[in-house]
Short mmCIF file of C-alpha atoms and ligand atoms in Angstrom, two decimals:
data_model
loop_
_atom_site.label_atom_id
_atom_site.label_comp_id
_atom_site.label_asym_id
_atom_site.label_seq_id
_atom_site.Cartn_x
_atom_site.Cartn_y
_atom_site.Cartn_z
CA UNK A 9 15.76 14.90 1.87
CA UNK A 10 15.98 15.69 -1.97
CA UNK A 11 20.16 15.81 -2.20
CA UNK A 12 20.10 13.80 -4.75
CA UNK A 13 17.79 15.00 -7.46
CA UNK A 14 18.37 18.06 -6.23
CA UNK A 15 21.97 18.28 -7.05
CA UNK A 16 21.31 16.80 -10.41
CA UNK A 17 18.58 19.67 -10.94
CA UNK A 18 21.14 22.29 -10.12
CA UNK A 19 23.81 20.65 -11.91
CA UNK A 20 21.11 21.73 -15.05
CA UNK A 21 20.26 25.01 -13.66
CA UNK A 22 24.00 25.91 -13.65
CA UNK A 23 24.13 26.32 -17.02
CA UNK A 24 20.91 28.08 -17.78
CA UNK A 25 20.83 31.85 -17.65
CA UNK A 26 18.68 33.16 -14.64
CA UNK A 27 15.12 34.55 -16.12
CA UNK A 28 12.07 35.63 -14.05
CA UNK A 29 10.01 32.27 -15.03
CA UNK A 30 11.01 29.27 -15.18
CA UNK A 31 10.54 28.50 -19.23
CA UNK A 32 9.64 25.50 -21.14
CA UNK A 33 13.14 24.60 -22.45
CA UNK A 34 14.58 24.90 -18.52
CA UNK A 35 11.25 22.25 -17.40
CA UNK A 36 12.28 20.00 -20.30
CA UNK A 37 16.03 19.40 -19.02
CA UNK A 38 14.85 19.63 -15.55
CA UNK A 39 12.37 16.81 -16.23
CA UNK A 40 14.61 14.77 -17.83
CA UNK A 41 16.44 14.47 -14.31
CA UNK A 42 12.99 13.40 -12.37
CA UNK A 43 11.82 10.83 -15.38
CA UNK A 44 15.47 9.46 -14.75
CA UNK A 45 14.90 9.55 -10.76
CA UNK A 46 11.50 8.34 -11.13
CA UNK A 47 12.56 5.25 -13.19
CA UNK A 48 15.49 4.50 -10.57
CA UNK A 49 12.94 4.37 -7.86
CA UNK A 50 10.98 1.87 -9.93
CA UNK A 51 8.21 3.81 -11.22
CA UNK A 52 6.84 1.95 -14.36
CA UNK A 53 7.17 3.98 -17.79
CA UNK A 54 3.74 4.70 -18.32
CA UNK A 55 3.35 6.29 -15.04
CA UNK A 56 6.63 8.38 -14.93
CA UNK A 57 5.70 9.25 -18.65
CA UNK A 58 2.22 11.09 -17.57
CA UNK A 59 3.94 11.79 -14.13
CA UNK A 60 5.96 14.40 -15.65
CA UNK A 61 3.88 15.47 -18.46
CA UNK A 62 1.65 16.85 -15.48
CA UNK A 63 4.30 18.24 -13.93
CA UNK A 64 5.60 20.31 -17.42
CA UNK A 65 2.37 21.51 -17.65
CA UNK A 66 2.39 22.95 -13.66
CA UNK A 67 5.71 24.44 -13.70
CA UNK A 68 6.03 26.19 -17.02
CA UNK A 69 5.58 29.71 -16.58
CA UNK A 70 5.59 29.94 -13.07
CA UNK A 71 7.34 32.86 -11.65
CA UNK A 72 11.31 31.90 -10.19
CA UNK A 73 11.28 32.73 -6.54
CA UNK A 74 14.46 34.36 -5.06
CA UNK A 75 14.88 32.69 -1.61
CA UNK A 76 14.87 29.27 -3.92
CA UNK A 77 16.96 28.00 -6.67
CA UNK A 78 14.98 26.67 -9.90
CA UNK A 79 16.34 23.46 -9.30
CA UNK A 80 14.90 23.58 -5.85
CA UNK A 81 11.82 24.99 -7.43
CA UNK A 82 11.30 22.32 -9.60
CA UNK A 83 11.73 19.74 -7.23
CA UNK A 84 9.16 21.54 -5.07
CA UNK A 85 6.80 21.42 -7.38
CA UNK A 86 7.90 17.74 -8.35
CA UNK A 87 7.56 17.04 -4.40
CA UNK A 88 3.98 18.33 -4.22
CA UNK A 89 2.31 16.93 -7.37
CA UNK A 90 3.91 13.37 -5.88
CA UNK A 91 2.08 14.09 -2.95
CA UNK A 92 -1.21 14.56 -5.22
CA UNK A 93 -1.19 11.58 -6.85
CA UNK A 94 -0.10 9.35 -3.31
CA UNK A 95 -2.75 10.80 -1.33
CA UNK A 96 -5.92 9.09 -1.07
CA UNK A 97 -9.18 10.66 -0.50
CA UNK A 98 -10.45 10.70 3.74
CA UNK A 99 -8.09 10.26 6.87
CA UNK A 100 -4.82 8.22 6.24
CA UNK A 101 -5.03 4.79 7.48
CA UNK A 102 -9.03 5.06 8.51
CA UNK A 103 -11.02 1.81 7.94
CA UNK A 104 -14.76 1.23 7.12
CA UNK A 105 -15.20 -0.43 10.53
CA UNK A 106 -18.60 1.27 12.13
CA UNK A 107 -21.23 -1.44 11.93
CA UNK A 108 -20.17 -4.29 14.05
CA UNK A 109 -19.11 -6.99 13.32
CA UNK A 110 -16.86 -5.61 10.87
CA UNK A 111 -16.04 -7.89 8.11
CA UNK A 112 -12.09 -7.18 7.07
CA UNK A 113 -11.07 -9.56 4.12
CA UNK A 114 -7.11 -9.84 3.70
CA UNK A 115 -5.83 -10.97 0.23
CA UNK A 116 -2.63 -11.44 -1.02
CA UNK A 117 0.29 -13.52 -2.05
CA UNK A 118 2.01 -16.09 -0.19
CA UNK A 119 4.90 -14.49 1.08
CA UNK A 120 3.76 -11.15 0.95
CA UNK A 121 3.34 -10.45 4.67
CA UNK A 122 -0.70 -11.06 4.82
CA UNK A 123 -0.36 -12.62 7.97
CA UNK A 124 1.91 -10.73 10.08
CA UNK A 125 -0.13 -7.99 8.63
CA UNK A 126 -3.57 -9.28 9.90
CA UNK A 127 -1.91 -9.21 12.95
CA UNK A 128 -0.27 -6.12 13.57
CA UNK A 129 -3.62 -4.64 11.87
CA UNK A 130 -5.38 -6.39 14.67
CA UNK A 131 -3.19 -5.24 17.35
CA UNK A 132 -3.66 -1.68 16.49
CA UNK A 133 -7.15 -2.06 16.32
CA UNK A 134 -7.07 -3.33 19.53
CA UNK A 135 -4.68 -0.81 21.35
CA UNK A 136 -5.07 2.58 18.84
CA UNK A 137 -9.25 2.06 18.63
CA UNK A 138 -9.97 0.09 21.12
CA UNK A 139 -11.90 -2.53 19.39
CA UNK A 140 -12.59 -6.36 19.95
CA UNK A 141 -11.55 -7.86 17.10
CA UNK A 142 -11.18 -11.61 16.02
CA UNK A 143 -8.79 -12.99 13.32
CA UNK A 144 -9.77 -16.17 11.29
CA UNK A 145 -7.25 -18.10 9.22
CA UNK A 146 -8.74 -19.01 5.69
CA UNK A 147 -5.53 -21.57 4.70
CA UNK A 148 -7.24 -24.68 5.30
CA UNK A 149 -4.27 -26.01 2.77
CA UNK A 150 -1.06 -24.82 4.76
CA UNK A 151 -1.82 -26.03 8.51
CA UNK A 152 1.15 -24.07 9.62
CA UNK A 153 0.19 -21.05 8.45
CA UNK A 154 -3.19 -21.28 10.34
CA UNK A 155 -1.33 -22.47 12.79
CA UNK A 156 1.06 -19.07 12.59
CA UNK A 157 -2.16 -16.77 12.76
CA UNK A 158 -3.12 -18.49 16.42
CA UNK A 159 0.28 -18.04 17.85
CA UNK A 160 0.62 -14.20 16.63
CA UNK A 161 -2.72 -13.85 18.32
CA UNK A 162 -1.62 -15.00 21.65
CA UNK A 163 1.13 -12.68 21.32
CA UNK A 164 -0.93 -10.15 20.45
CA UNK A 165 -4.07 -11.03 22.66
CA UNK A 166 -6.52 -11.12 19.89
CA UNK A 167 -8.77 -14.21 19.82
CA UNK A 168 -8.52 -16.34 17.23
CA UNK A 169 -11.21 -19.09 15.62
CA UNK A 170 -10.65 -21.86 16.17
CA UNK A 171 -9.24 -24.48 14.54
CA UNK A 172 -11.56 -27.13 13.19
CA UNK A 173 -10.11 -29.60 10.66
CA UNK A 174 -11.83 -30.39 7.16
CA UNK A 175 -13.88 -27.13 7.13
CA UNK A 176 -13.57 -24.95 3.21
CA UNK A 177 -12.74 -21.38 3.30
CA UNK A 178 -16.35 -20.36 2.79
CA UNK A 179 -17.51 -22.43 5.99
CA UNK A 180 -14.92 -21.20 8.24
CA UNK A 181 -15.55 -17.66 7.19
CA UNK A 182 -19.26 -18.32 7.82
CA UNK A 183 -18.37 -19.77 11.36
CA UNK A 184 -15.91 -16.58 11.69
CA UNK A 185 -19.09 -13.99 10.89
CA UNK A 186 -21.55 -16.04 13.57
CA UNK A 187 -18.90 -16.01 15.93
CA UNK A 188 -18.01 -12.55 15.80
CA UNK A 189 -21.82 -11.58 16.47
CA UNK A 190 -22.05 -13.97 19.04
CA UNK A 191 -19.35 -12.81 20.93
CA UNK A 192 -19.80 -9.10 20.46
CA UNK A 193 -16.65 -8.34 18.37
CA UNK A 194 -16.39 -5.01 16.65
CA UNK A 195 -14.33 -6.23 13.81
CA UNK A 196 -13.16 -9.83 11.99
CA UNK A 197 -10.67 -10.26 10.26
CA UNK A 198 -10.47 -12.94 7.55
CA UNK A 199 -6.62 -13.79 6.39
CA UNK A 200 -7.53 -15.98 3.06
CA UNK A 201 -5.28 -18.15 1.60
CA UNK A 202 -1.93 -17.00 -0.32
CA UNK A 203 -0.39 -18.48 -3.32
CA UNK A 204 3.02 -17.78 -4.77
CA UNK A 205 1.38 -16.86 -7.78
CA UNK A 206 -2.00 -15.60 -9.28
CA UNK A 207 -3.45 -18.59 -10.48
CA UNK A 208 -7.74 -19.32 -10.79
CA UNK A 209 -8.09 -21.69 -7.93
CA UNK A 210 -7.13 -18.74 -5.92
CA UNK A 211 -9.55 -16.09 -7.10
CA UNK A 212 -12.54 -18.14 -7.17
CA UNK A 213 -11.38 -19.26 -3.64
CA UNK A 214 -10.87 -15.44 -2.61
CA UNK A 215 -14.59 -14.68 -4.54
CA UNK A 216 -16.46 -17.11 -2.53
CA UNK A 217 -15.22 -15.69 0.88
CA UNK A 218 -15.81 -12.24 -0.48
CA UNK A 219 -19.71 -13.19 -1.33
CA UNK A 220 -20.52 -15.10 1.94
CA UNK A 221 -18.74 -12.23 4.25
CA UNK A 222 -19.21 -9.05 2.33
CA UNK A 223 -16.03 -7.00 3.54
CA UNK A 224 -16.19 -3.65 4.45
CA UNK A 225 -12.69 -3.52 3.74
CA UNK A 226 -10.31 -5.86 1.17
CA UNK A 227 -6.98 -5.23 1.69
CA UNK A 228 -4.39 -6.30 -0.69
CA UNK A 229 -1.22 -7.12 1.01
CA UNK A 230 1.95 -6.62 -1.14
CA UNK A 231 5.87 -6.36 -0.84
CA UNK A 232 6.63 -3.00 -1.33
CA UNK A 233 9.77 -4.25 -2.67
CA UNK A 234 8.45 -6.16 -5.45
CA UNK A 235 7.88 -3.24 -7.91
CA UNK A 236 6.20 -3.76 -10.37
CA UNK A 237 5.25 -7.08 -9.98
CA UNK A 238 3.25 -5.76 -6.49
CA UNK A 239 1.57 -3.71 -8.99
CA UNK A 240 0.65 -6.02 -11.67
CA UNK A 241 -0.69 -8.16 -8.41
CA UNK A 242 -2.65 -5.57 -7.11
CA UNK A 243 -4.73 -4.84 -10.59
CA UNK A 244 -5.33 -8.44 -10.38
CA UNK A 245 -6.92 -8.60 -7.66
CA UNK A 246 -8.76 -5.45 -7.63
CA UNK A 247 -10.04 -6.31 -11.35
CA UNK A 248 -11.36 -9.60 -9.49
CA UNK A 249 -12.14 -9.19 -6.38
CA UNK A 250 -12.39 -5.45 -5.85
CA UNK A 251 -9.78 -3.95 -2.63
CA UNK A 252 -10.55 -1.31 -1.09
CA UNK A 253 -7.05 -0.22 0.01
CA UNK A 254 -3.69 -1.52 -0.04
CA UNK A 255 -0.73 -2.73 2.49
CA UNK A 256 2.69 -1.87 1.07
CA UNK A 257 5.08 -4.30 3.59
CA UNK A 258 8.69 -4.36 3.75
CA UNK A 259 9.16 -0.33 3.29
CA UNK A 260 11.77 -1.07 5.89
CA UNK A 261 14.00 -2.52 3.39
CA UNK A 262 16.21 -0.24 0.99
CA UNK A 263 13.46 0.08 -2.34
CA UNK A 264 12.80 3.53 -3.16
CA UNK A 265 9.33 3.77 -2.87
CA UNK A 266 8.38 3.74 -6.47
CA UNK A 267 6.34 0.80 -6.33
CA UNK A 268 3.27 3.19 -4.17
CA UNK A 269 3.06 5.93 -7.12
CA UNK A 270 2.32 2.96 -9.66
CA UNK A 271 0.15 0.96 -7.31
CA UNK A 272 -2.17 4.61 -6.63
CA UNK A 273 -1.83 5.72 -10.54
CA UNK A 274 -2.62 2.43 -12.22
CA UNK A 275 -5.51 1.12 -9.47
CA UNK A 276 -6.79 4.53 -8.31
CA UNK A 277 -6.86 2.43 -4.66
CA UNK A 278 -5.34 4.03 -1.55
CA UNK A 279 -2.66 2.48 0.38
CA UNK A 280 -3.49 2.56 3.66
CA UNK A 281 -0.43 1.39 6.12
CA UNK A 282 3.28 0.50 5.41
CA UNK A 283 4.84 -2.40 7.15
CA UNK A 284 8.13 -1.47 8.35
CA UNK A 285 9.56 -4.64 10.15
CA UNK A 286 8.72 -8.03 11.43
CA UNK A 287 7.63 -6.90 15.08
CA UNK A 288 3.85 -6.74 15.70
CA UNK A 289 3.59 -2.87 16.16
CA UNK A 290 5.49 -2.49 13.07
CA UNK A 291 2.84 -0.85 10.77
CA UNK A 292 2.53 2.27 10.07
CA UNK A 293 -0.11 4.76 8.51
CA UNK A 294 0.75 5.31 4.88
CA UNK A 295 2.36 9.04 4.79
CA UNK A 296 2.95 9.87 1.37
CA UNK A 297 5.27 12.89 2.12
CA UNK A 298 8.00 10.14 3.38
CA UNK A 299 7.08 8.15 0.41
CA UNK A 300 7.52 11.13 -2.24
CA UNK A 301 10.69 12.29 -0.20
CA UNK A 302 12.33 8.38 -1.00
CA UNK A 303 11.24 8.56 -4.13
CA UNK A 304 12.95 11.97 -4.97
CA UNK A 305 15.92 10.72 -2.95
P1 GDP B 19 2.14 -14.40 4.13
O1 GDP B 19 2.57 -15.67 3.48
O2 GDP B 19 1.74 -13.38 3.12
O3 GDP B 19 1.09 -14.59 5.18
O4 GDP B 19 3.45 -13.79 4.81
P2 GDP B 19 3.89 -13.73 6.34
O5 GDP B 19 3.00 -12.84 7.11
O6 GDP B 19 4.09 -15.10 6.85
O7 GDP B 19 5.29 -12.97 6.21
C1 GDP B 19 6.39 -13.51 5.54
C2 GDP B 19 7.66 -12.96 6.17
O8 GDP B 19 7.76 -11.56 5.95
C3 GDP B 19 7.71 -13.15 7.67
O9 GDP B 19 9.01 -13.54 8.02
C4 GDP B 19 7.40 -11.76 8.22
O10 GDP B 19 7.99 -11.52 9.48
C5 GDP B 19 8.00 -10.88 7.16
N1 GDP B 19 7.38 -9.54 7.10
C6 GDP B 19 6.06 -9.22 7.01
N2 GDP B 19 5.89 -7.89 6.94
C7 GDP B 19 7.12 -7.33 7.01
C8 GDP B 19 7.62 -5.96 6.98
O11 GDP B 19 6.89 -4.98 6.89
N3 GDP B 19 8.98 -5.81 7.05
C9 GDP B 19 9.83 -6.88 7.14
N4 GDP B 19 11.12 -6.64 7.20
N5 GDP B 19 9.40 -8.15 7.16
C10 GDP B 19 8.08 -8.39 7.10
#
């Protein structure tokens, strides 16, 4: 799992005398390597920057172990303070979801998988918690993509709301909350409206439908192969509208991972599930041992 920086560590290690601690000159070189394999998995400066300044501060001193090179050693310790910083507080993957009807408010950028996401959310819901859960489409300007929502729901079997033309995001999430207490659903899900870039329209649109159906959850949707950009996205939205978690989508695809150790160090929110394919029961509880284990390489 950590061949890579691994080799590079022991490459360093080679050439340093064996002593009983690991001392602050051997850290230094060593964290040279993991800045350099941090920034190749496309972890921002800043974050690599205090990343390993935490890590110097763990590692200096500590006593070498003999069943483990130093290298390995350092990676360990590399390895578990990643873990630290991905893990979010409570059960991995556990939603806010006990008072029914739930609201759960789904916000994102076009493109970035919100609505395959509502849906494979919904599905697990569904199957995993056994809940009855209904999914409302918020796009009143893309017809197809409200349109999209009611066919992954008959694939799915999740109800959808339906359609009614000329209605504003606010009044169809109003219909979707009367509905869903009507009808005795544990959870609704709300997929707003995505644009292919921030822009105000969108956030005041987003804000409305947040005041009228008070989420228990807001969950940001972002590709995970975006990089930084899914992270600048995600303190947007969190500095407007306030998420509660965060969907990383795409972690099928070849990016490293480094995208989830900015998006928890600069927002503080957790990510909740990966998306790992187009299929419906691709999603996935957010492990951050497989995440720190891509990241290292
Ligand atoms: P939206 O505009 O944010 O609602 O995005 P969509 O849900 O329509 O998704 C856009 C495309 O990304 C679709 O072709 C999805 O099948 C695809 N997609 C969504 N999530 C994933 C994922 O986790 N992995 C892969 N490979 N594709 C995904």
């Amino acid at each position: 799992m950590f061949e890579n920086l691994s080799e590079r560590l022991s490459g360093v290690f080679d050439r340093l005398t064996k002593q009983g601690a690991l001392s602050e000159d051997d850290v230094k070189t060593a964290l040279r390597e993991v800045r350099v394999a941090l920034l190749e998995a496309d972890v921002s400066l800043p974050v690599a920057r205090d990343f390993v300044k935490a890590v110097q501060d763990k590692a200096t001193g500590q006593a070498v172990t003999k069943s483990v090179t130093p290298g390995q050693q350092v990676v360990k310790i590399v390895h578990d303070e990643l873990i630290a910083v991905l893990q979010g507080e409570g059960e991995p993957g556990a939603l806010r979801i006990d008072n029914a009807p739930a609201p759960i408010l789904m916000v994102g950028l076009q493109g970035g998988g919100k609505t395959t996401t509502t849906a494979k959310l919904a599905k697990r819901l569904k199957d995993r918690d056994n809940k009855k859960v209904l999914m409302a489409s918020l796009d009143v300007n893309r017809p197809a993509a409200m349109e999209q929502l009611q066919i992954l729901g008959t694939q799915i079997g999740v109800d959808t709301l339906p359609i009614v033309k000329g209605e504003n995001p606010v009044q169809i999430a109003k219909r979707a909350k009367t509905q869903a207490s009507l009808g005795g659903y544990d959870v609704y899900m709300l997929d707003t409206a995505g644009r292919l870039s921030i822009d105000e329209e969108l956030m005041a649109q987003v804000e409305a439908v947040r005041d009228v159906a008070n989420p228990r959850e807001t969950l940001l949707v972002v590709d995970g192969l975006t990089g930084q950009d899914a992270v600048h996205t995600a303190e947007n939205f969190d500095s407007r509208i306030g998420i509660t978690g965060v969907v990383l989508t795409r972690m099928d695809g070849d990016g490293r991972g480094g995208a989830a150790l900015s998006m928890r160090a600069v927002t503080g929110k957790p990510i909740k599930f990966v998306g790992l394919g187009e299929k419906l029961d691709a999603l996935e509880t957010f492990e951050p041992d497989r995440i720190a284990g891509r990241i290292l390489g």
